[in-house]
Structure formats: structure tokens, C-alpha cells
Short mmCIF file of C-alpha atoms and ligand atoms in Angstrom, two decimals:
data_model
loop_
_atom_site.label_atom_id
_atom_site.label_comp_id
_atom_site.label_asym_id
_atom_site.label_seq_id
_atom_site.Cartn_x
_atom_site.Cartn_y
_atom_site.Cartn_z
CA MET B 1 -11.13 20.86 -1.81
CA GLU B 2 -10.03 23.56 -4.11
CA LYS B 3 -6.90 23.06 -6.28
CA GLU B 4 -4.64 25.34 -4.32
CA ASN B 5 -5.73 23.68 -1.17
CA LYS B 6 -5.22 20.29 -2.44
CA GLU B 7 -1.59 21.20 -3.55
CA ASN B 8 -1.22 22.65 -0.24
CA VAL B 9 -2.35 19.39 1.51
CA MET B 10 0.21 17.33 -0.58
CA GLU B 11 3.04 19.73 0.28
CA LYS B 12 2.10 19.30 4.03
CA ILE B 13 2.04 15.60 3.93
CA VAL B 14 5.28 15.28 2.08
CA SER B 15 6.83 17.61 4.49
CA LEU B 16 5.34 15.88 7.52
CA CYS B 17 6.76 12.54 6.02
CA LYS B 18 10.29 13.99 5.94
CA ARG B 19 9.95 15.84 9.15
CA ARG B 20 8.85 12.96 11.24
CA GLY B 21 10.71 10.18 9.75
CA PHE B 22 8.17 8.34 7.55
CA VAL B 23 9.68 8.80 4.18
CA PHE B 24 12.96 10.09 2.69
CA GLN B 25 14.11 10.44 -0.83
CA GLY B 26 16.23 7.47 -2.06
CA SER B 27 19.99 7.88 -2.19
CA GLU B 28 19.25 11.35 -0.80
CA ILE B 29 22.84 12.45 0.32
CA TYR B 30 23.89 11.91 -3.22
CA GLY B 31 21.25 13.98 -4.51
CA GLY B 32 18.33 11.44 -4.71
CA LEU B 33 17.79 8.69 -7.22
CA ALA B 34 14.48 9.62 -9.24
CA GLY B 35 11.40 7.23 -8.51
CA THR B 36 12.98 5.78 -5.35
CA TRP B 37 12.01 6.49 -1.76
CA ASP B 38 13.11 5.11 1.63
CA TYR B 39 11.03 4.64 4.72
CA GLY B 40 12.03 5.79 7.98
CA PRO B 41 11.11 4.36 11.40
CA TYR B 42 7.28 5.40 11.47
CA GLY B 43 7.05 4.82 7.83
CA SER B 44 8.29 1.40 8.05
CA GLU B 45 6.06 0.61 10.88
CA LEU B 46 2.90 2.13 8.88
CA ALA B 47 4.14 0.14 5.61
CA HIS B 48 4.45 -3.07 7.63
CA ASN B 49 1.17 -2.74 9.31
CA ILE B 50 -0.81 -2.12 6.03
CA LYS B 51 1.07 -5.24 4.61
CA GLU B 52 0.05 -7.35 7.75
CA LEU B 53 -3.49 -6.32 7.57
CA TRP B 54 -3.64 -6.93 3.85
CA TRP B 55 -2.30 -10.57 4.59
CA LYS B 56 -4.71 -10.86 7.36
CA HIS B 57 -7.81 -9.75 5.19
CA PHE B 58 -7.03 -11.56 2.00
CA ILE B 59 -5.03 -14.60 3.24
CA SER B 60 -5.46 -15.63 6.76
CA GLU B 61 -9.11 -14.81 6.96
CA GLN B 62 -9.90 -16.51 3.77
CA GLU B 63 -10.13 -20.32 3.46
CA ASN B 64 -8.50 -21.05 0.17
CA ILE B 65 -5.78 -18.43 -0.52
CA PHE B 66 -2.29 -19.40 -0.03
CA GLY B 67 0.57 -17.02 0.60
CA ILE B 68 3.88 -17.36 -1.27
CA SER B 69 6.98 -15.40 -1.61
CA SER B 70 8.91 -15.66 -4.92
CA ALA B 71 12.19 -14.33 -6.13
CA THR B 72 12.35 -10.83 -7.44
CA ILE B 73 14.91 -11.57 -10.24
CA MET B 74 13.25 -13.73 -12.89
CA SER B 75 14.51 -15.50 -16.12
CA GLU B 76 14.10 -13.89 -19.51
CA ALA B 77 11.85 -16.63 -20.55
CA VAL B 78 9.31 -15.93 -17.94
CA TRP B 79 8.94 -12.22 -19.19
CA LYS B 80 8.86 -13.66 -23.06
CA ALA B 81 6.03 -15.96 -22.27
CA SER B 82 4.04 -13.53 -20.18
CA GLY B 83 4.30 -11.02 -23.08
CA HIS B 84 5.99 -8.39 -20.95
CA LEU B 85 9.10 -8.04 -23.18
CA SER B 86 6.80 -7.19 -26.22
CA GLY B 87 3.72 -5.59 -24.65
CA PHE B 88 4.81 -3.94 -21.31
CA THR B 89 5.54 -0.67 -22.95
CA ASP B 90 4.74 3.26 -22.45
CA PRO B 91 4.65 5.66 -25.32
CA VAL B 92 7.51 8.10 -24.95
CA ILE B 93 8.36 11.30 -26.55
CA GLU B 94 11.70 13.23 -26.42
CA CYS B 95 12.14 17.16 -26.92
CA LYS B 96 14.65 17.88 -29.50
CA LYS B 97 15.87 20.74 -27.75
CA CYS B 98 16.19 19.95 -24.01
CA HIS B 99 16.08 16.16 -24.54
CA HIS B 100 13.60 15.73 -21.53
CA ARG B 101 11.53 12.69 -22.01
CA PHE B 102 7.79 12.62 -21.50
CA ARG B 103 4.94 10.03 -21.49
CA ALA B 104 3.13 10.75 -24.72
CA ASP B 105 -0.28 9.76 -23.27
CA HIS B 106 0.24 12.26 -20.21
CA LEU B 107 1.12 15.28 -22.20
CA ALA B 108 -1.30 18.26 -21.96
CA GLU B 109 -3.64 18.69 -25.02
CA GLU B 110 -2.06 22.16 -25.51
CA ASN B 111 1.50 20.47 -25.90
CA LYS B 112 0.06 17.77 -27.96
CA LYS B 113 -1.53 20.36 -30.39
CA LYS B 114 1.48 22.60 -30.63
CA ASN B 115 3.95 19.69 -30.61
CA SER B 116 5.89 21.57 -28.01
CA CYS B 117 7.79 20.70 -24.95
CA PRO B 118 6.19 21.46 -21.51
CA ASP B 119 9.60 22.28 -20.17
CA CYS B 120 11.31 24.60 -22.74
CA GLY B 121 8.80 25.03 -25.49
CA GLY B 122 11.07 23.08 -27.92
CA GLU B 123 9.84 20.89 -30.83
CA LEU B 124 8.93 17.45 -29.76
CA GLY B 125 10.31 14.42 -31.63
CA GLU B 126 8.48 11.28 -32.79
CA GLU B 127 6.32 9.07 -30.53
CA LYS B 128 8.30 5.77 -29.63
CA THR B 129 7.46 2.77 -27.46
CA PHE B 130 9.48 2.36 -24.31
CA ASN B 131 9.81 -0.96 -22.42
CA LEU B 132 9.46 -0.57 -18.71
CA MET B 133 11.20 -3.82 -17.75
CA PHE B 134 14.63 -3.66 -15.78
CA PRO B 135 17.16 -5.95 -17.33
CA VAL B 136 19.95 -7.16 -14.90
CA GLY B 137 23.27 -8.83 -16.08
CA MET B 138 23.51 -12.17 -14.09
CA GLY B 139 26.95 -13.76 -12.93
CA SER B 140 30.11 -12.91 -14.55
CA SER B 141 28.77 -13.03 -18.21
CA SER B 142 27.01 -9.90 -18.96
CA THR B 143 25.30 -11.69 -21.82
CA ASP B 144 23.16 -13.66 -19.28
CA ILE B 145 20.29 -11.33 -18.97
CA ALA B 146 17.47 -11.60 -16.22
CA TYR B 147 14.83 -9.32 -15.14
CA LEU B 148 13.61 -7.57 -12.14
CA ARG B 149 10.09 -8.43 -12.00
CA GLY B 150 7.72 -6.02 -13.54
CA GLU B 151 4.94 -7.40 -11.78
CA ILE B 152 4.78 -9.87 -8.99
CA ALA B 153 1.77 -12.10 -10.55
CA GLN B 154 4.39 -13.98 -12.71
CA GLY B 155 5.76 -15.58 -9.37
CA MET B 156 2.49 -17.09 -8.74
CA PHE B 157 2.06 -18.28 -12.30
CA VAL B 158 5.44 -19.95 -12.52
CA ASN B 159 4.83 -21.54 -9.09
CA PHE B 160 1.24 -22.84 -9.99
CA LYS B 161 2.45 -26.66 -10.55
CA ASN B 162 4.55 -26.52 -7.25
CA ILE B 163 1.28 -25.37 -5.42
CA LEU B 164 -0.81 -28.02 -6.98
CA ASP B 165 1.76 -30.63 -6.19
CA THR B 166 2.32 -29.93 -2.42
CA MET B 167 -1.06 -28.27 -1.40
CA HIS B 168 -3.51 -30.19 -3.77
CA PRO B 169 -5.92 -27.16 -3.55
CA GLU B 170 -9.44 -27.64 -5.16
CA LEU B 171 -10.76 -24.86 -7.47
CA PRO B 172 -11.46 -22.11 -6.85
CA PHE B 173 -8.26 -21.05 -4.99
CA GLY B 174 -6.00 -18.12 -4.89
CA LEU B 175 -2.21 -17.67 -4.83
CA ALA B 176 -0.93 -14.40 -3.14
CA GLN B 177 2.04 -12.38 -2.22
CA ILE B 178 3.35 -9.24 -1.16
CA GLY B 179 6.78 -7.93 -2.58
CA LYS B 180 8.70 -5.66 -4.76
CA ALA B 181 7.96 -4.79 -8.38
CA TYR B 182 10.52 -2.82 -10.48
CA ARG B 183 9.39 -0.43 -13.51
CA ASN B 184 11.66 1.76 -15.49
CA GLU B 185 9.05 4.50 -15.41
CA ILE B 186 9.58 7.26 -17.99
CA ALA B 187 8.65 10.13 -15.68
CA PRO B 188 8.32 9.10 -11.99
CA ARG B 189 6.26 11.77 -10.25
CA ASP B 190 3.92 12.72 -7.26
CA PHE B 191 5.84 11.23 -4.36
CA LEU B 192 5.05 7.65 -3.74
CA PHE B 193 2.43 7.59 -6.55
CA ARG B 194 4.60 6.93 -9.46
CA VAL B 195 7.87 5.24 -8.83
CA ARG B 196 10.58 2.87 -10.12
CA GLU B 197 10.53 0.45 -7.16
CA PHE B 198 7.48 -0.22 -5.04
CA ASP B 199 5.78 -3.05 -3.24
CA LEU B 200 2.60 -4.76 -4.64
CA MET B 201 0.04 -6.86 -2.68
CA GLU B 202 -1.68 -9.14 -5.06
CA PHE B 203 -3.39 -12.36 -5.63
CA GLU B 204 -4.30 -14.58 -8.59
CA TYR B 205 -7.63 -16.40 -8.25
CA PHE B 206 -8.02 -19.57 -10.19
CA ILE B 207 -11.49 -20.41 -11.39
CA ARG B 208 -13.47 -22.21 -14.07
CA GLU B 209 -13.80 -19.81 -17.21
CA GLU B 210 -17.73 -19.98 -16.81
CA ASP B 211 -17.39 -18.64 -13.41
CA TRP B 212 -15.35 -15.45 -14.26
CA GLU B 213 -18.23 -13.01 -13.88
CA LYS B 214 -19.27 -14.27 -10.56
CA TYR B 215 -15.89 -14.15 -9.00
CA PHE B 216 -15.01 -10.93 -10.65
CA GLN B 217 -18.00 -9.31 -8.88
CA MET B 218 -17.28 -11.12 -5.52
CA TRP B 219 -13.64 -9.74 -5.25
CA LYS B 220 -14.80 -6.27 -6.46
CA GLU B 221 -16.97 -6.17 -3.36
CA GLU B 222 -14.18 -7.54 -1.02
CA MET B 223 -11.83 -4.82 -2.53
CA TRP B 224 -14.44 -2.20 -1.14
CA ARG B 225 -14.36 -3.74 2.31
CA TRP B 226 -10.53 -3.80 2.37
CA ILE B 227 -10.66 -0.04 1.32
CA GLU B 228 -12.83 0.80 4.41
CA ARG B 229 -10.71 -1.43 6.65
CA VAL B 230 -7.43 0.21 5.80
CA GLY B 231 -8.56 3.65 6.28
CA ILE B 232 -9.01 5.13 2.90
CA LYS B 233 -12.12 7.38 2.65
CA ARG B 234 -14.61 5.58 0.69
CA ASP B 235 -16.15 8.63 -0.84
CA MET B 236 -12.69 9.43 -2.50
CA VAL B 237 -12.51 6.18 -4.43
CA HIS B 238 -14.21 5.50 -7.61
CA GLU B 239 -14.59 2.58 -9.89
CA LEU B 240 -13.56 3.13 -13.65
CA GLU B 241 -14.47 0.46 -16.40
CA VAL B 242 -11.14 0.34 -18.39
CA ALA B 243 -11.78 0.66 -22.05
CA PRO B 244 -10.53 -2.21 -24.18
CA GLU B 245 -7.82 0.10 -25.98
CA ASP B 246 -6.43 1.00 -22.50
CA ARG B 247 -6.34 -2.48 -20.94
CA ALA B 248 -3.09 -4.45 -20.16
CA HIS B 249 -2.13 -6.89 -22.94
CA TYR B 250 -3.36 -9.79 -20.82
CA SER B 251 -6.76 -8.54 -19.63
CA LYS B 252 -10.29 -9.20 -20.94
CA ARG B 253 -12.08 -6.81 -18.43
CA THR B 254 -10.50 -4.35 -15.84
CA VAL B 255 -12.08 -2.18 -13.53
CA ASP B 256 -9.75 0.43 -11.81
CA PHE B 257 -10.35 1.72 -8.28
CA GLU B 258 -9.32 5.57 -8.67
CA PHE B 259 -8.58 7.70 -5.63
CA ASP B 260 -8.96 11.42 -5.37
CA TYR B 261 -5.37 12.40 -4.79
CA PRO B 262 -4.41 15.81 -4.27
CA PHE B 263 -2.77 16.02 -7.65
CA GLY B 264 -5.68 14.48 -9.40
CA ARG B 265 -8.04 11.40 -9.56
CA LYS B 266 -5.68 8.48 -10.39
CA GLU B 267 -5.50 4.76 -10.23
CA LEU B 268 -5.29 3.16 -6.74
CA TYR B 269 -6.19 -0.44 -7.53
CA GLY B 270 -7.05 -2.68 -10.40
CA LEU B 271 -9.18 -5.89 -10.78
CA ALA B 272 -8.59 -7.72 -14.14
CA TYR B 273 -9.81 -10.75 -15.83
CA ARG B 274 -6.75 -12.37 -16.94
CA THR B 275 -8.34 -15.30 -18.70
CA ASP B 276 -5.81 -18.34 -19.03
CA HIS B 277 -3.41 -16.03 -20.84
CA ASP B 278 -0.49 -16.60 -18.45
CA LEU B 279 -0.83 -20.22 -17.52
CA LYS B 280 -1.37 -21.05 -21.18
CA ASN B 281 1.57 -19.30 -22.35
CA HIS B 282 3.96 -20.68 -19.70
CA SER B 283 2.82 -24.34 -20.48
CA ALA B 284 3.46 -23.80 -24.04
CA SER B 285 6.84 -22.01 -23.45
CA SER B 286 8.23 -24.15 -20.80
CA GLY B 287 6.87 -27.50 -21.93
CA VAL B 288 5.31 -27.95 -18.40
CA ASP B 289 1.74 -28.97 -18.28
CA LEU B 290 -0.03 -26.36 -16.03
CA SER B 291 -3.40 -27.74 -16.54
CA TYR B 292 -5.60 -28.62 -13.46
CA PHE B 293 -7.23 -31.93 -12.90
CA ASP B 294 -10.57 -32.01 -11.29
CA GLU B 295 -10.83 -35.19 -9.36
CA LYS B 296 -14.75 -35.18 -9.15
CA SER B 297 -15.57 -34.35 -12.88
CA LYS B 298 -12.40 -35.98 -14.14
CA GLU B 299 -11.73 -32.97 -16.38
CA LYS B 300 -8.40 -31.50 -17.20
CA PHE B 301 -8.11 -27.70 -18.05
CA ILE B 302 -6.17 -24.61 -17.72
CA PRO B 303 -7.83 -22.36 -15.11
CA HIS B 304 -8.75 -18.66 -15.80
CA VAL B 305 -7.80 -16.02 -13.33
CA ILE B 306 -9.26 -13.02 -11.56
CA GLU B 307 -6.38 -10.65 -10.32
CA PRO B 308 -7.05 -8.01 -7.65
CA THR B 309 -4.03 -5.89 -7.45
CA PHE B 310 -2.98 -3.24 -4.68
CA GLY B 311 -0.17 -0.79 -5.02
CA HIS B 312 1.29 -0.53 -1.67
CA GLY B 313 2.80 2.80 -1.75
CA ARG B 314 -0.26 4.10 -3.43
CA THR B 315 -2.30 2.48 -0.45
CA LEU B 316 -0.16 4.31 2.14
CA LEU B 317 -0.46 7.59 0.26
CA ALA B 318 -4.23 7.32 0.01
CA VAL B 319 -4.28 6.48 3.67
CA LEU B 320 -2.34 9.46 4.52
CA VAL B 321 -4.47 11.72 2.38
CA SER B 322 -7.68 10.24 3.94
CA ALA B 323 -6.21 10.72 7.61
CA PHE B 324 -4.61 14.13 7.42
CA ARG B 325 -6.45 16.70 9.38
CA GLU B 326 -5.92 20.15 10.77
CA ASP B 327 -7.95 21.57 13.57
CA GLU B 328 -7.87 24.08 16.54
CA MET B 329 -7.20 22.69 19.98
CA GLY B 330 -6.35 24.73 23.03
CA GLY B 331 -6.22 27.82 20.85
CA GLU B 332 -3.59 26.36 18.45
CA THR B 333 -3.76 24.81 15.22
CA ARG B 334 -2.66 21.21 15.17
CA THR B 335 -2.08 18.62 12.60
CA TYR B 336 -3.06 15.15 13.20
CA LEU B 337 -3.47 11.84 11.32
CA ALA B 338 -6.77 10.09 12.06
CA LEU B 339 -5.09 6.55 11.17
CA PRO B 340 -6.95 3.44 12.09
CA ALA B 341 -5.39 2.06 15.28
CA SER B 342 -4.72 -1.14 13.40
CA ILE B 343 -2.13 0.57 11.11
CA ALA B 344 -0.96 3.45 13.30
CA PRO B 345 2.90 3.03 13.67
CA VAL B 346 2.66 3.64 17.46
CA LYS B 347 -0.51 2.46 19.36
CA ALA B 348 -0.03 4.51 22.58
CA ALA B 349 2.48 6.85 24.04
CA ILE B 350 3.14 6.87 27.88
CA PHE B 351 4.07 10.04 29.51
CA PRO B 352 4.99 11.00 33.29
CA LEU B 353 3.47 14.16 33.85
CA LEU B 354 6.69 15.94 34.85
CA LYS B 355 10.27 14.73 33.97
CA ASN B 356 11.95 16.03 37.05
CA LYS B 357 10.00 13.78 39.60
CA PRO B 358 11.73 10.42 39.70
CA GLU B 359 8.66 8.80 41.34
CA LEU B 360 6.57 9.77 38.41
CA VAL B 361 9.06 8.75 35.72
CA ALA B 362 9.51 5.36 37.70
CA LYS B 363 5.83 4.71 37.69
CA ALA B 364 5.44 5.85 34.03
CA ARG B 365 8.21 3.31 33.09
CA GLU B 366 6.53 0.55 34.98
CA VAL B 367 3.19 1.06 33.13
CA TYR B 368 5.10 1.47 29.71
CA LYS B 369 6.85 -1.86 30.45
CA LEU B 370 3.61 -3.53 31.49
CA ILE B 371 1.75 -2.41 28.19
CA LYS B 372 4.80 -3.08 25.89
CA LYS B 373 4.92 -6.65 26.90
CA GLU B 374 1.21 -7.06 25.42
CA ILE B 375 1.40 -4.33 22.64
CA PRO B 376 4.94 -3.85 21.33
CA GLN B 377 4.29 -0.73 19.21
CA VAL B 378 4.23 1.76 22.34
CA VAL B 379 6.49 4.49 23.03
CA PHE B 380 7.78 6.32 26.38
CA ASP B 381 8.12 10.07 26.22
CA ASP B 382 9.12 12.40 28.94
CA ASN B 383 10.61 15.19 26.64
CA GLY B 384 8.99 18.71 26.89
CA ASN B 385 5.81 19.82 28.11
CA ILE B 386 2.61 17.65 27.92
CA GLY B 387 1.05 19.67 25.24
CA LYS B 388 4.02 19.35 22.99
CA ARG B 389 4.21 15.70 23.53
CA TYR B 390 0.45 15.32 22.69
CA ARG B 391 1.10 17.37 19.36
CA ARG B 392 3.98 15.15 18.41
CA GLN B 393 1.89 11.83 18.87
CA ASP B 394 -0.93 13.48 17.16
CA GLU B 395 1.02 14.36 13.94
CA ILE B 396 2.10 10.67 13.77
CA GLY B 397 -1.14 9.30 14.40
CA THR B 398 -0.71 7.76 17.79
CA PRO B 399 -4.51 6.97 18.86
CA PHE B 400 -3.84 7.08 22.64
CA CYS B 401 -1.63 9.19 25.18
CA ILE B 402 -1.40 7.90 28.61
CA THR B 403 -0.25 10.26 31.50
CA ILE B 404 0.94 9.15 34.85
CA ASP B 405 0.33 11.95 37.39
CA PHE B 406 0.42 12.38 41.37
CA ASP B 407 -3.06 10.88 41.67
CA THR B 408 -1.71 7.55 39.99
CA LEU B 409 0.92 7.44 42.87
CA GLY B 410 -1.97 7.67 45.37
CA GLU B 411 -1.96 11.35 46.10
CA ASN B 412 -5.62 11.06 45.94
CA LEU B 413 -6.15 7.51 47.44
CA GLU B 414 -9.39 7.06 45.38
CA MET B 415 -7.30 7.44 42.25
CA LYS B 416 -4.32 5.38 43.03
CA ASP B 417 -3.23 3.19 40.06
CA THR B 418 -5.52 5.12 37.61
CA VAL B 419 -4.06 7.29 34.64
CA THR B 420 -5.44 9.72 32.17
CA ILE B 421 -5.95 8.34 28.79
CA ARG B 422 -6.48 10.78 25.85
CA ASP B 423 -8.06 10.18 22.60
CA ARG B 424 -6.21 11.61 19.56
CA ASP B 425 -9.27 12.68 17.48
CA SER B 426 -11.42 14.38 20.10
CA GLY B 427 -8.62 15.31 22.57
CA GLU B 428 -10.88 14.07 25.36
CA GLN B 429 -9.34 12.53 28.50
CA LYS B 430 -10.87 10.07 31.08
CA ARG B 431 -9.37 8.40 33.93
CA MET B 432 -8.80 4.52 33.74
CA PRO B 433 -7.20 1.81 36.05
CA VAL B 434 -4.00 0.87 34.79
CA SER B 435 -5.19 -2.80 34.81
CA GLU B 436 -7.85 -1.93 32.07
CA LEU B 437 -5.36 -0.30 29.62
CA VAL B 438 -4.10 -3.19 27.55
CA ASP B 439 -7.64 -4.29 26.89
CA HIS B 440 -8.99 -0.83 26.01
CA ILE B 441 -5.99 -0.52 23.50
CA LYS B 442 -6.23 -4.05 22.11
CA SER B 443 -10.11 -3.42 21.54
CA SER B 444 -9.27 -0.62 19.07
CA ILE B 445 -6.93 -2.67 17.02
CA LYS B 446 -9.18 -4.69 14.59
N1 GAP L 1 -0.29 -7.67 -11.95
C1 GAP L 1 -1.04 -6.66 -12.32
C2 GAP L 1 -0.38 -5.48 -12.16
O1 GAP L 1 0.82 -5.34 -11.98
P1 GAP L 1 -0.77 -2.88 -12.79
O2 GAP L 1 -1.91 -2.01 -13.02
O3 GAP L 1 0.45 -2.72 -13.85
O4 GAP L 1 -1.07 -4.31 -12.62
C3 GAP L 1 -0.66 -2.77 -10.16
O5 GAP L 1 -0.11 -2.48 -11.30
C4 GAP L 1 -0.75 -1.70 -9.00
O6 GAP L 1 0.49 -1.36 -8.90
C5 GAP L 1 -1.63 -0.46 -9.64
O7 GAP L 1 -2.97 -0.53 -9.50
C6 GAP L 1 -0.89 0.56 -8.92
O8 GAP L 1 -1.56 0.52 -7.56
C7 GAP L 1 0.41 0.00 -8.64
N2 GAP L 1 1.53 0.69 -9.35
C8 GAP L 1 1.68 0.66 -10.80
N3 GAP L 1 2.75 1.19 -11.26
C9 GAP L 1 3.12 1.90 -10.20
C10 GAP L 1 4.40 2.83 -9.99
N4 GAP L 1 5.00 3.32 -11.12
N5 GAP L 1 4.55 3.38 -8.91
C11 GAP L 1 3.67 2.87 -7.88
N6 GAP L 1 2.64 2.01 -7.87
C12 GAP L 1 2.37 1.63 -9.01
#
């Protein structure tokens, strides 16, 4: 895709998201709050389906990964011990003239060379470090500072002993969660890509130090399987070995998975070898022993950690970019989202051929209720002509459209209780008995 074309695609995706109720600007009626986005009805379904699939892939289908859900406000002591209060920073530069602030490492070469502001051409000030953590005043005394979590990983580390005591897991094992993280980004941008509040899907895999390379490789391969399963185009994802000077303060090796977003190749996921950095520091700071006792070998030690991390908003955006299609159908341009059925917000739409024929509407509602009992994410639509209804469903990625016509009612006896079922991607229709619909739709949702 050429640059102009890519920008065009991004604009079209953002516009589709707004027009069809996927994503809205946060606090929109008050002019918007930078770096925050709200999910509408279809966006929430899609977001929820991605989380559910991730949970299935990395928790339910694994033998030794435990899911947790920890508080999003955490004590200052946690972030001191983890190193975030000192090390979770970005370099910032402010323009002396317009006072706009920029990430120093994101400035164009030209601006760096001339020391000039990209917005007004004014002189840039000194580079400073800016901490991304969000402090919150707790209770009635504003001196009691806590922090909105900058990463969800710390929830897993501070609960490590609770899990040992309650679940008695054997190494290697993982602790996983999905939930909000907050970062006071200097320059939020590119729609869902760089925001100040976002969901993370992440796990900490606790291992013996000597096994780290083996499990690093194992989870790297599993991350690729996830990428395909969730519907991100494999050939748009690229591994990047992160240079030591660019790694997070806790990591001894990081591989980023970068995606070809329309605005450039940027980080989608990360895989880090966090060593024993977090458990060791929390043990020392809290005074609570966070070591693991191996019953078989009688050894006691602090486990090391491999951490695969998945930004949820970045996943959703990569899924949309991968699924966005435009083609010609029936002499018209149509837009559709080729989403995997497992994450599509609506799995099937049920239509009566005509709205003004009560017997068709009644039969269509009967079929709709029958399917909805088994597959809740289906909709009934009798608004506008059939062509328009197809287009509406194509645009939100509904894999199947089912139409009830006069043959369904028995006008043609041989076709009684059959319907047409239309495939979103090819637009092809075939006749199918009503009794086979549920199995047919379910078989596409893996
Ligand atoms: N526990 C490790 C950790 O949090 P990270 O690379 O800082 O690692 C994890 O962030 C993932 O979160 C990234 O790979 C990216 O997908 C996503 N992410 C990071 N900052 C983000 C932001 N400002 N907006 C949206 N997603 C973000």
C-alpha cells in the first residue's frame, strides 16, 4: 500500500468506527479528553470477544496458567520496588514558543538537527525525563498518594505468594490477567495506538533461571499462533530484537512484535525476559519472602519470569486493519470487515425478505429466536431493502445473513423451512434447512 492509500485506509477505519458505533472519542460532548476512547455497542462486543478468545487461548486451553484480576489502584510502595517511579519515563522536549510538548525520541531528524518545533518552528527547550505514572490522592488526605497501575504485571507479582499458598502450583506456571493500565503519555496519537488508558492482556510465566531461553522461544511461537487465531495478518507482523539501550528497565531480553499500521511499522506486542527483578525487589522491600520451594529437589529460590504482553487496543486496531476490505459487488463499491467469526460482534443477521408481509416477519422472528437461544450474538433486521441490510452487516463484519422468503413459508413445498444463508466475504448464497443453521454458524466460531 502506498502512503497516501494507507492514510486513506486509516481515515476510513476511524470513520467506520465512529459511524457504526465501534469507537467514540472519550468525553466527546465536552470537546474530548486526549488519549481516551469509549467503545460503543459493536466495539464493546468486538473488544469483549478478543479478550474472551485471549483468555481461552492463554488460560483455559493451557494447563498451568492461572487467571487473576487485581486492583487497578496500587500502593506507592509497589511502584517504588518495581522501579517504575524512577525508571518508567520518556524523554520530553517543550517548545519555548508555543509550549507544545513532544517525545524527544519521536521527533523528526530535521527538527532535532535544527532544534525547531514541528508545530510552530520555535526554539526547543532542554530534553527532560517525564514519568508516565498517574498519581491519585487517596481518601480525605491528599498526602496519601497511590498510583493507577502503569502495567498490570505488578498485580501478578504482589499476589505471587497468595497463589503459592492457595493453588500450590509447580514450576513452571503462569499468572495472567486482563485489565486496565494507565500511562500519562506525553503525546497520545494514532487513534487507539497510543492512549492514556488501555486494556492489557498479559501473563508472567515463572521458571527456573536455567530454562529461560527454552520458555522464551516456546512463548514466542505461541504468540504467533495467537496472532493468526485473532485474525491479524501474519505477513504484516515482524519480530524486532530490542537493543539493550531500548529495553525496559527490568528486561534482559525483549523481542517486540511490530505491525504494519497505516501510520507506520510500530509495536504491537512484547515478549520480555524479566529475570527475577520484580519478585526479588518486592521480597526485599516488603519483607515478605517471595521465594518458591521445590518439594522434589528441596531447593528454595526466587523464580525467573518470561512475560508475553498484548496491548488490547493495539490488537483491536491491528485486527480492523487486517480485516478492512473494499470490493465491487452488484455494480457498487462495498466495504466489509473480514473478521474471524469468533470475534465478530454479530455472528448472524436474520431478515424477512419483505417488511410489509406479516407472515414473513413472524417466521423470521421465530427463526431469530431459535438461533438466539443458542447463539446470543445475532440480530433481527427488517429495515430497508435487502441489499442495504447486507451492506450494513458487511460493514460491521457479520459473517452470515439469513433471509426468510416465501419458499420458507412453503410456497414452494420442497423448500419449506429452508432459508438462504449468505456468506459475507464471497456474497454467495445457498439454501439451508432452518434446523441446520445453528450447527453451521457454530462450526465457524472456533
Ligand atoms: N508488563 C509489560 C508492559 O507493560 P509495555 O511494552 O510497556 O510492557 C505492553 O506495554 C503493551 O501495551 C505494548 O506491547 C503495547 O501493545 C501496549 N501499550 C503500551 N503503551 C500503550 C499506550 N500508550 N496505548 C496503547 N497501548 C499501549
